[in-house]
């Protein structure tokens, strides 16, 4: 076994590893990623693919002129909200929001624990940069246990960073009065809408309002659209 | 499979085989979780699922864990066979493993910002396997240089 043979083996290994690294870097740099990476990075490409190109303004996702408005009450620690985010909401966003038929206003509540409020303030602070939906989707897809106090200000900051927020502005907004005021406004809206759990969806249209809660099938949204706007969707 | 207790590389091959089996266990678990739609459980923290869901967990669509499983199977075969190609194969595959594990660990630390204990365990296993493969290579070269042992 010659020295040259060993050198050839080492060279071959280096080449193979170089090719593997090249493939990985090439694939991941061409995936259209537009959010910075952090702990919540794993879902960034999926969230980008879901939301990219849809207008965001504050708490609202979708075109302002959309005929139907869905108010979605959530708790950032609510596991059913997390499941909805992974199952129903991508369908709702793709079928109804992206097409301009509906817009969704996210309304974070604090049902589960004091850190739910931390999460809500973080989301509302991201909303001031029109990135609340990135924040919301990244949080809901990466929740810790409902029983643990995992949603600390540091974690909220990580989510905001993954959501592409300007962190200096987000930090100011997170501690600012505007987010607190929005948070209490939402708690009052929830009382008015008789929200007793999350997620709750209140659907408004020209013909009225319909509301439902829990992990519902997509057909429940179609039914509501027919009721509130006479739209078969 | 050619295990001769009198050979100087006997214990090296035994240790290499044990490490390969450990590596097969780790990667089989990761591959199973990957294809069953589950996420690996971390004993400390929740980095395993973050790493496993990361876009860096595949190479051209092939899960890194599956590549690791194949590599450990090759290492096991090399450990169980006495031929020159086995010595070279173990050296090549474990060197590949060390280089790729270093790259993936750097990604975990600086890009994904999460540590997967299973991946780190596999990195340690492959690093030790690489050390053993060098020892086996050196012994093999020495034996080759000395010629076959004299018969009594």
CSV table of N, CA and C in Angstrom, one decimal, chain A residues 64-205:
chain,number,residue,atom,x,y,z
A,64,UNK,N,-56.4,44.7,1.1
A,64,UNK,CA,-57.4,45.5,1.9
A,64,UNK,C,-58.8,45.5,1.3
A,65,UNK,N,-58.9,45.4,0.0
A,65,UNK,CA,-60.2,45.4,-0.6
A,65,UNK,C,-61.0,44.1,-0.6
A,66,UNK,N,-60.4,43.1,0.0
A,66,UNK,CA,-61.0,41.7,0.0
A,66,UNK,C,-62.4,41.8,0.6
A,67,UNK,N,-63.3,41.0,-0.1
A,67,UNK,CA,-64.8,41.1,0.3
A,67,UNK,C,-65.1,40.5,1.7
A,68,UNK,N,-64.2,39.6,2.1
A,68,UNK,CA,-64.5,38.9,3.3
A,68,UNK,C,-63.3,39.1,4.3
A,69,UNK,N,-63.6,39.3,5.6
A,69,UNK,CA,-62.6,39.5,6.6
A,69,UNK,C,-62.7,38.4,7.6
A,70,UNK,N,-61.6,37.7,7.9
A,70,UNK,CA,-61.6,36.7,8.9
A,70,UNK,C,-60.8,37.2,10.1
A,71,UNK,N,-61.5,37.3,11.3
A,71,UNK,CA,-60.7,37.7,12.5
A,71,UNK,C,-60.3,36.3,13.1
A,72,UNK,N,-59.0,36.1,13.3
A,72,UNK,CA,-58.6,34.8,13.9
A,72,UNK,C,-58.0,35.1,15.2
A,73,UNK,N,-58.7,34.7,16.3
A,73,UNK,CA,-58.2,34.8,17.6
A,73,UNK,C,-57.3,33.6,17.9
A,74,UNK,N,-56.1,33.9,18.4
A,74,UNK,CA,-55.2,32.8,18.7
A,74,UNK,C,-54.5,33.1,20.1
A,75,UNK,N,-53.9,32.1,20.6
A,75,UNK,CA,-52.9,32.2,21.7
A,75,UNK,C,-51.6,31.6,21.2
A,76,UNK,N,-50.5,32.4,21.3
A,76,UNK,CA,-49.3,31.9,20.7
A,76,UNK,C,-48.8,30.6,21.3
A,77,UNK,N,-49.4,30.2,22.5
A,77,UNK,CA,-49.0,28.9,23.1
A,77,UNK,C,-50.0,27.8,22.9
A,78,UNK,N,-51.1,28.1,22.2
A,78,UNK,CA,-52.2,27.2,22.1
A,78,UNK,C,-51.8,26.1,21.0
A,79,UNK,N,-51.8,24.8,21.5
A,79,UNK,CA,-51.4,23.8,20.6
A,79,UNK,C,-52.4,23.5,19.4
A,80,UNK,N,-53.6,23.8,19.7
A,80,UNK,CA,-54.6,23.6,18.6
A,80,UNK,C,-54.4,24.7,17.5
A,81,UNK,N,-54.0,25.9,18.0
A,81,UNK,CA,-53.6,27.0,17.0
A,81,UNK,C,-52.4,26.5,16.2
A,82,UNK,N,-51.5,25.9,16.9
A,82,UNK,CA,-50.3,25.3,16.2
A,82,UNK,C,-50.7,24.3,15.1
A,83,UNK,N,-51.6,23.4,15.5
A,83,UNK,CA,-52.1,22.4,14.5
A,83,UNK,C,-52.8,23.1,13.4
A,84,UNK,N,-53.6,24.1,13.7
A,84,UNK,CA,-54.4,24.8,12.6
A,84,UNK,C,-53.4,25.5,11.7
A,85,UNK,N,-52.3,26.0,12.2
A,85,UNK,CA,-51.3,26.7,11.4
A,85,UNK,C,-50.6,25.7,10.4
A,86,UNK,N,-50.6,24.5,10.9
A,86,UNK,CA,-49.9,23.5,10.0
A,86,UNK,C,-50.9,22.8,9.0
A,87,UNK,N,-52.2,22.9,9.3
A,87,UNK,CA,-53.1,22.1,8.5
A,87,UNK,C,-54.1,23.0,7.8
A,88,UNK,N,-54.9,23.7,8.5
A,88,UNK,CA,-56.0,24.4,7.8
A,88,UNK,C,-55.5,25.7,7.2
A,89,UNK,N,-54.8,26.5,8.0
A,89,UNK,CA,-54.4,27.8,7.6
A,89,UNK,C,-53.7,27.9,6.3
A,90,UNK,N,-52.7,27.0,6.0
A,90,UNK,CA,-52.1,27.1,4.7
A,90,UNK,C,-53.1,27.0,3.6
A,91,UNK,N,-54.1,26.2,3.8
A,91,UNK,CA,-55.2,26.0,2.7
A,91,UNK,C,-56.0,27.3,2.6
A,92,UNK,N,-56.4,27.9,3.8
A,92,UNK,CA,-57.2,29.1,3.8
A,92,UNK,C,-56.4,30.2,3.1
A,93,UNK,N,-55.1,30.3,3.5
A,93,UNK,CA,-54.3,31.4,2.9
A,93,UNK,C,-54.1,31.2,1.4
A,94,UNK,N,-53.9,30.0,1.0
A,94,UNK,CA,-53.6,29.8,-0.4
A,94,UNK,C,-54.9,29.9,-1.3
A,95,UNK,N,-56.0,29.4,-0.8
A,95,UNK,CA,-57.2,29.4,-1.6
A,95,UNK,C,-57.9,30.7,-1.5
A,96,UNK,N,-57.9,31.3,-0.4
A,96,UNK,CA,-58.8,32.5,-0.2
A,96,UNK,C,-58.1,33.8,-0.1
A,97,UNK,N,-57.0,33.8,0.6
A,97,UNK,CA,-56.3,35.1,0.9
A,97,UNK,C,-55.4,35.5,-0.3
A,98,UNK,N,-54.6,34.5,-0.8
A,98,UNK,CA,-53.8,34.8,-1.9
A,98,UNK,C,-54.6,35.2,-3.2
A,99,UNK,N,-55.8,34.6,-3.3
A,99,UNK,CA,-56.6,34.9,-4.5
A,99,UNK,C,-57.4,36.3,-4.3
A,100,UNK,N,-57.3,36.9,-3.1
A,100,UNK,CA,-57.9,38.2,-2.9
A,100,UNK,C,-59.4,38.1,-2.4
A,101,UNK,N,-59.9,36.9,-2.2
A,101,UNK,CA,-61.3,36.9,-1.8
A,101,UNK,C,-61.4,37.3,-0.3
A,102,UNK,N,-60.4,36.9,0.5
A,102,UNK,CA,-60.5,37.2,2.0
A,102,UNK,C,-59.2,37.8,2.5
A,103,UNK,N,-59.3,38.5,3.6
A,103,UNK,CA,-58.1,38.9,4.3
A,103,UNK,C,-58.3,38.4,5.8
A,104,UNK,N,-57.2,38.1,6.4
A,104,UNK,CA,-57.3,37.6,7.8
A,104,UNK,C,-56.6,38.6,8.8
A,105,UNK,N,-57.3,38.9,9.9
A,105,UNK,CA,-56.7,39.7,10.9
A,105,UNK,C,-56.4,38.9,12.1
A,106,UNK,N,-55.1,38.8,12.4
A,106,UNK,CA,-54.7,37.9,13.6
A,106,UNK,C,-54.9,38.7,14.9
A,107,UNK,N,-55.5,38.1,15.8
A,107,UNK,CA,-55.8,38.7,17.1
A,107,UNK,C,-55.3,37.9,18.3
A,108,UNK,N,-54.1,38.1,18.8
A,108,UNK,CA,-53.5,37.3,19.8
A,108,UNK,C,-54.1,37.6,21.2
A,109,UNK,N,-54.5,36.5,21.9
A,109,UNK,CA,-55.0,36.6,23.2
A,109,UNK,C,-54.0,36.0,24.2
A,110,UNK,N,-54.3,36.1,25.5
A,110,UNK,CA,-53.4,35.5,26.5
A,110,UNK,C,-54.3,34.6,27.4
A,111,UNK,N,-54.6,33.4,26.9
A,111,UNK,CA,-55.5,32.5,27.6
A,111,UNK,C,-54.6,31.6,28.5
A,112,UNK,N,-53.5,31.1,27.9
A,112,UNK,CA,-52.9,30.0,28.5
A,112,UNK,C,-51.9,30.3,29.7
A,113,UNK,N,-51.2,31.4,29.5
A,113,UNK,CA,-50.2,31.7,30.6
A,113,UNK,C,-49.7,33.1,30.4
A,114,UNK,N,-49.0,33.6,31.4
A,114,UNK,CA,-48.5,35.0,31.3
A,114,UNK,C,-47.5,35.2,30.1
A,115,UNK,N,-46.9,34.1,29.7
A,115,UNK,CA,-46.0,34.2,28.6
A,115,UNK,C,-46.7,34.3,27.2
A,116,UNK,N,-48.1,33.9,27.3
A,116,UNK,CA,-48.9,34.1,26.1
A,116,UNK,C,-48.9,35.6,25.7
A,117,UNK,N,-48.9,36.4,26.8
A,117,UNK,CA,-49.0,37.9,26.6
A,117,UNK,C,-47.6,38.3,26.0
A,118,UNK,N,-46.5,37.7,26.5
A,118,UNK,CA,-45.2,38.1,25.9
A,118,UNK,C,-45.2,37.8,24.4
A,119,UNK,N,-45.7,36.6,24.1
A,119,UNK,CA,-45.8,36.3,22.7
A,119,UNK,C,-46.7,37.2,21.9
A,120,UNK,N,-47.8,37.6,22.5
A,120,UNK,CA,-48.7,38.5,21.8
A,120,UNK,C,-48.1,39.9,21.6
A,121,UNK,N,-47.4,40.4,22.6
A,121,UNK,CA,-46.7,41.7,22.4
A,121,UNK,C,-45.6,41.6,21.4
A,122,UNK,N,-44.9,40.5,21.3
A,122,UNK,CA,-43.9,40.3,20.3
A,122,UNK,C,-44.5,40.3,18.9
A,123,UNK,N,-45.7,39.6,18.8
A,123,UNK,CA,-46.4,39.6,17.5
A,123,UNK,C,-46.8,41.0,17.1
A,124,UNK,N,-47.4,41.7,18.0
A,124,UNK,CA,-47.9,43.0,17.7
A,124,UNK,C,-46.8,44.0,17.4
A,125,UNK,N,-45.6,43.8,18.1
A,125,UNK,CA,-44.4,44.6,17.8
A,125,UNK,C,-44.0,44.3,16.3
A,126,UNK,N,-44.0,43.0,16.0
A,126,UNK,CA,-43.6,42.7,14.6
A,126,UNK,C,-44.6,43.3,13.6
A,127,UNK,N,-45.9,43.4,14.0
A,127,UNK,CA,-46.9,43.9,13.2
A,127,UNK,C,-46.6,45.4,12.8
A,128,UNK,N,-45.9,46.1,13.7
A,128,UNK,CA,-45.6,47.5,13.4
A,128,UNK,C,-44.6,47.6,12.3
A,129,UNK,N,-44.0,46.4,11.9
A,129,UNK,CA,-43.1,46.4,10.7
A,129,UNK,C,-43.7,45.6,9.6
A,130,UNK,N,-45.0,45.3,9.8
A,130,UNK,CA,-45.8,44.5,8.8
A,130,UNK,C,-45.2,43.1,8.6
A,131,UNK,N,-44.7,42.5,9.7
A,131,UNK,CA,-44.1,41.2,9.7
A,131,UNK,C,-44.8,40.3,10.8
A,132,UNK,N,-46.0,40.7,11.2
A,132,UNK,CA,-46.7,39.9,12.2
A,132,UNK,C,-47.0,38.5,11.8
A,133,UNK,N,-47.3,38.3,10.5
A,133,UNK,CA,-47.7,37.0,10.0
A,133,UNK,C,-46.5,36.1,9.9
A,134,UNK,N,-45.3,36.6,9.6
A,134,UNK,CA,-44.1,35.8,9.6
A,134,UNK,C,-43.9,35.3,11.1
A,135,UNK,N,-44.0,36.3,12.0
A,135,UNK,CA,-43.8,36.0,13.4
A,135,UNK,C,-44.8,34.9,13.9
A,136,UNK,N,-46.0,35.1,13.5
A,136,UNK,CA,-47.1,34.2,14.0
A,136,UNK,C,-46.9,32.8,13.4
A,137,UNK,N,-46.6,32.7,12.2
A,137,UNK,CA,-46.5,31.3,11.6
A,137,UNK,C,-45.2,30.6,12.2
A,138,UNK,N,-44.1,31.4,12.3
A,138,UNK,CA,-42.9,30.8,12.9
A,138,UNK,C,-43.1,30.4,14.3
A,139,UNK,N,-43.9,31.2,15.1
A,139,UNK,CA,-44.2,30.8,16.5
A,139,UNK,C,-45.0,29.5,16.5
A,140,UNK,N,-46.2,29.6,15.8
A,140,UNK,CA,-47.1,28.5,15.9
A,140,UNK,C,-46.6,27.1,15.4
A,141,UNK,N,-45.6,27.2,14.5
A,141,UNK,CA,-45.1,26.0,14.0
A,141,UNK,C,-43.9,25.4,14.8
A,142,UNK,N,-43.5,26.2,15.8
A,142,UNK,CA,-42.4,25.8,16.7
A,142,UNK,C,-42.7,25.9,18.2
A,143,UNK,N,-43.9,25.7,18.5
A,143,UNK,CA,-44.3,25.9,19.9
A,143,UNK,C,-43.6,24.9,20.9
A,144,UNK,N,-43.3,25.3,22.1
A,144,UNK,CA,-42.9,24.4,23.2
A,144,UNK,C,-44.2,23.8,23.8
A,145,UNK,N,-44.0,23.2,24.9
A,145,UNK,CA,-45.1,22.6,25.6
A,145,UNK,C,-46.0,23.7,26.2
A,146,UNK,N,-47.3,23.4,26.1
A,146,UNK,CA,-48.3,24.3,26.7
A,146,UNK,C,-48.1,24.6,28.2
A,147,UNK,N,-47.5,23.6,28.9
A,147,UNK,CA,-47.3,23.7,30.3
A,147,UNK,C,-46.1,24.4,30.7
A,148,UNK,N,-45.1,24.5,29.8
A,148,UNK,CA,-43.9,25.2,30.1
A,148,UNK,C,-43.9,26.7,29.8
A,149,UNK,N,-43.2,27.5,30.5
A,149,UNK,CA,-43.1,28.9,30.3
A,149,UNK,C,-42.0,29.2,29.3
A,150,UNK,N,-42.2,28.7,28.1
A,150,UNK,CA,-41.1,28.8,27.1
A,150,UNK,C,-41.1,30.1,26.3
A,151,UNK,N,-42.2,30.8,26.3
A,151,UNK,CA,-42.3,32.0,25.4
A,151,UNK,C,-41.8,33.2,26.2
A,152,UNK,N,-40.5,33.2,26.4
A,152,UNK,CA,-39.9,34.3,27.2
A,152,UNK,C,-39.6,35.5,26.2
A,153,UNK,N,-39.3,36.6,26.8
A,153,UNK,CA,-38.9,37.7,25.9
A,153,UNK,C,-37.7,37.4,24.9
A,154,UNK,N,-36.8,36.5,25.4
A,154,UNK,CA,-35.7,36.1,24.6
A,154,UNK,C,-36.1,35.3,23.4
A,155,UNK,N,-37.1,34.4,23.7
A,155,UNK,CA,-37.6,33.5,22.6
A,155,UNK,C,-38.4,34.4,21.6
A,156,UNK,N,-39.2,35.3,22.2
A,156,UNK,CA,-40.0,36.2,21.3
A,156,UNK,C,-39.0,37.0,20.4
A,157,UNK,N,-37.9,37.4,20.9
A,157,UNK,CA,-36.9,38.1,20.1
A,157,UNK,C,-36.3,37.2,19.0
A,158,UNK,N,-36.1,35.9,19.4
A,158,UNK,CA,-35.6,35.0,18.4
A,158,UNK,C,-36.6,34.8,17.2
A,159,UNK,N,-37.9,34.7,17.6
A,159,UNK,CA,-38.9,34.6,16.6
A,159,UNK,C,-38.9,35.8,15.7
A,160,UNK,N,-38.9,37.0,16.3
A,160,UNK,CA,-38.9,38.2,15.6
A,160,UNK,C,-37.7,38.3,14.6
A,161,UNK,N,-36.6,37.8,15.1
A,161,UNK,CA,-35.4,37.9,14.3
A,161,UNK,C,-35.6,36.9,13.1
A,162,UNK,N,-36.1,35.7,13.4
A,162,UNK,CA,-36.3,34.8,12.3
A,162,UNK,C,-37.4,35.4,11.3
A,163,UNK,N,-38.3,36.2,11.8
A,163,UNK,CA,-39.3,36.8,11.0
A,163,UNK,C,-38.8,37.9,10.2
A,164,UNK,N,-37.6,38.3,10.3
A,164,UNK,CA,-37.0,39.3,9.5
A,164,UNK,C,-37.2,40.7,10.0
A,165,UNK,N,-37.5,40.8,11.3
A,165,UNK,CA,-37.7,42.2,11.9
A,165,UNK,C,-36.4,43.0,12.0
A,166,UNK,N,-36.5,44.3,11.9
A,166,UNK,CA,-35.5,45.2,12.3
A,166,UNK,C,-35.5,45.1,13.9
A,167,UNK,N,-34.4,44.5,14.5
A,167,UNK,CA,-34.5,44.2,15.9
A,167,UNK,C,-34.4,45.4,16.8
A,168,UNK,N,-33.8,46.4,16.3
A,168,UNK,CA,-33.8,47.7,17.2
A,168,UNK,C,-35.2,48.2,17.3
A,169,UNK,N,-35.8,48.3,16.1
A,169,UNK,CA,-37.2,48.8,16.1
A,169,UNK,C,-38.2,47.9,16.8
A,170,UNK,N,-37.9,46.6,16.6
A,170,UNK,CA,-38.8,45.6,17.3
A,170,UNK,C,-38.7,45.7,18.8
A,171,UNK,N,-37.4,45.8,19.3
A,171,UNK,CA,-37.2,45.9,20.8
A,171,UNK,C,-38.0,47.1,21.3
A,172,UNK,N,-37.9,48.2,20.6
A,172,UNK,CA,-38.6,49.4,21.1
A,172,UNK,C,-40.1,49.2,21.1
A,173,UNK,N,-40.6,48.6,20.0
A,173,UNK,CA,-42.0,48.4,19.9
A,173,UNK,C,-42.5,47.3,20.9
A,174,UNK,N,-41.7,46.3,21.2
A,174,UNK,CA,-42.0,45.3,22.2
A,174,UNK,C,-42.2,45.8,23.6
A,175,UNK,N,-41.4,46.8,23.9
A,175,UNK,CA,-41.5,47.5,25.2
A,175,UNK,C,-42.4,48.7,25.2
A,176,UNK,N,-42.9,49.1,24.0
A,176,UNK,CA,-43.7,50.3,23.9
A,176,UNK,C,-45.1,50.2,24.2
A,177,UNK,N,-45.7,51.3,24.4
A,177,UNK,CA,-47.1,51.4,24.8
A,177,UNK,C,-48.1,51.0,23.7
A,178,UNK,N,-47.7,51.2,22.4
A,178,UNK,CA,-48.6,50.9,21.3
A,178,UNK,C,-49.0,49.4,21.3
A,179,UNK,N,-48.0,48.6,21.5
A,179,UNK,CA,-48.3,47.1,21.5
A,179,UNK,C,-49.2,46.8,22.7
A,180,UNK,N,-49.0,47.4,23.8
A,180,UNK,CA,-49.8,47.1,25.0
A,180,UNK,C,-51.2,47.6,24.7
A,181,UNK,N,-51.4,48.7,24.1
A,181,UNK,CA,-52.7,49.2,23.8
A,181,UNK,C,-53.4,48.3,22.9
A,182,UNK,N,-52.7,47.9,21.8
A,182,UNK,CA,-53.3,46.9,20.8
A,182,UNK,C,-53.7,45.7,21.5
A,183,UNK,N,-52.9,45.2,22.4
A,183,UNK,CA,-53.1,43.9,23.1
A,183,UNK,C,-54.5,44.0,23.9
A,184,UNK,N,-54.6,45.1,24.6
A,184,UNK,CA,-55.9,45.3,25.5
A,184,UNK,C,-57.1,45.5,24.6
A,185,UNK,N,-56.9,46.2,23.5
A,185,UNK,CA,-58.0,46.4,22.5
A,185,UNK,C,-58.5,45.0,22.0
A,186,UNK,N,-57.5,44.1,21.7
A,186,UNK,CA,-57.9,42.8,21.2
A,186,UNK,C,-58.6,42.0,22.3
A,187,UNK,N,-58.2,42.1,23.6
A,187,UNK,CA,-58.9,41.4,24.7
A,187,UNK,C,-60.3,41.8,24.7
A,188,UNK,N,-60.6,43.2,24.5
A,188,UNK,CA,-61.9,43.7,24.6
A,188,UNK,C,-62.7,43.2,23.4
A,189,UNK,N,-62.1,43.2,22.2
A,189,UNK,CA,-62.7,42.6,21.0
A,189,UNK,C,-63.2,41.2,21.2
A,190,UNK,N,-62.3,40.4,21.9
A,190,UNK,CA,-62.6,39.0,22.1
A,190,UNK,C,-63.8,38.9,23.0
A,191,UNK,N,-64.0,39.8,24.0
A,191,UNK,CA,-65.2,39.7,24.8
A,191,UNK,C,-66.4,40.1,24.0
A,192,UNK,N,-66.3,41.1,23.2
A,192,UNK,CA,-67.4,41.4,22.3
A,192,UNK,C,-67.8,40.3,21.4
A,193,UNK,N,-66.8,39.6,20.9
A,193,UNK,CA,-67.1,38.5,20.0
A,193,UNK,C,-67.4,37.2,20.7
A,194,UNK,N,-67.5,37.2,22.0
A,194,UNK,CA,-67.8,36.1,22.9
A,194,UNK,C,-66.8,34.9,22.6
A,195,UNK,N,-65.5,35.2,22.5
A,195,UNK,CA,-64.5,34.2,22.3
A,195,UNK,C,-64.3,33.4,23.6
A,196,UNK,N,-64.4,32.1,23.5
A,196,UNK,CA,-64.2,31.3,24.7
A,196,UNK,C,-63.0,30.3,24.6
A,197,UNK,N,-62.4,30.4,23.4
A,197,UNK,CA,-61.2,29.4,23.2
A,197,UNK,C,-60.5,29.8,22.0
A,198,UNK,N,-59.3,29.2,21.8
A,198,UNK,CA,-58.6,29.5,20.6
A,198,UNK,C,-58.2,28.2,19.8
A,199,UNK,N,-58.2,28.2,18.5
A,199,UNK,CA,-58.5,29.4,17.7
A,199,UNK,C,-60.0,29.6,17.5
A,200,UNK,N,-60.4,30.9,17.4
A,200,UNK,CA,-61.7,31.2,17.0
A,200,UNK,C,-61.7,32.1,15.8
A,201,UNK,N,-62.6,31.8,14.9
A,201,UNK,CA,-62.6,32.5,13.6
A,201,UNK,C,-63.9,33.2,13.5
A,202,UNK,N,-63.9,34.6,13.3
A,202,UNK,CA,-65.1,35.4,13.2
A,202,UNK,C,-65.0,35.9,11.7
A,203,UNK,N,-66.0,35.5,10.9
A,203,UNK,CA,-65.9,35.8,9.5
A,203,UNK,C,-67.0,36.8,9.2
A,204,UNK,N,-66.5,37.9,8.6
A,204,UNK,CA,-67.4,39.1,8.3
A,204,UNK,C,-67.5,39.2,6.8
A,205,UNK,N,-68.7,39.5,6.3
A,205,UNK,CA,-68.9,39.8,4.9
A,205,UNK,C,-70.1,40.7,4.7
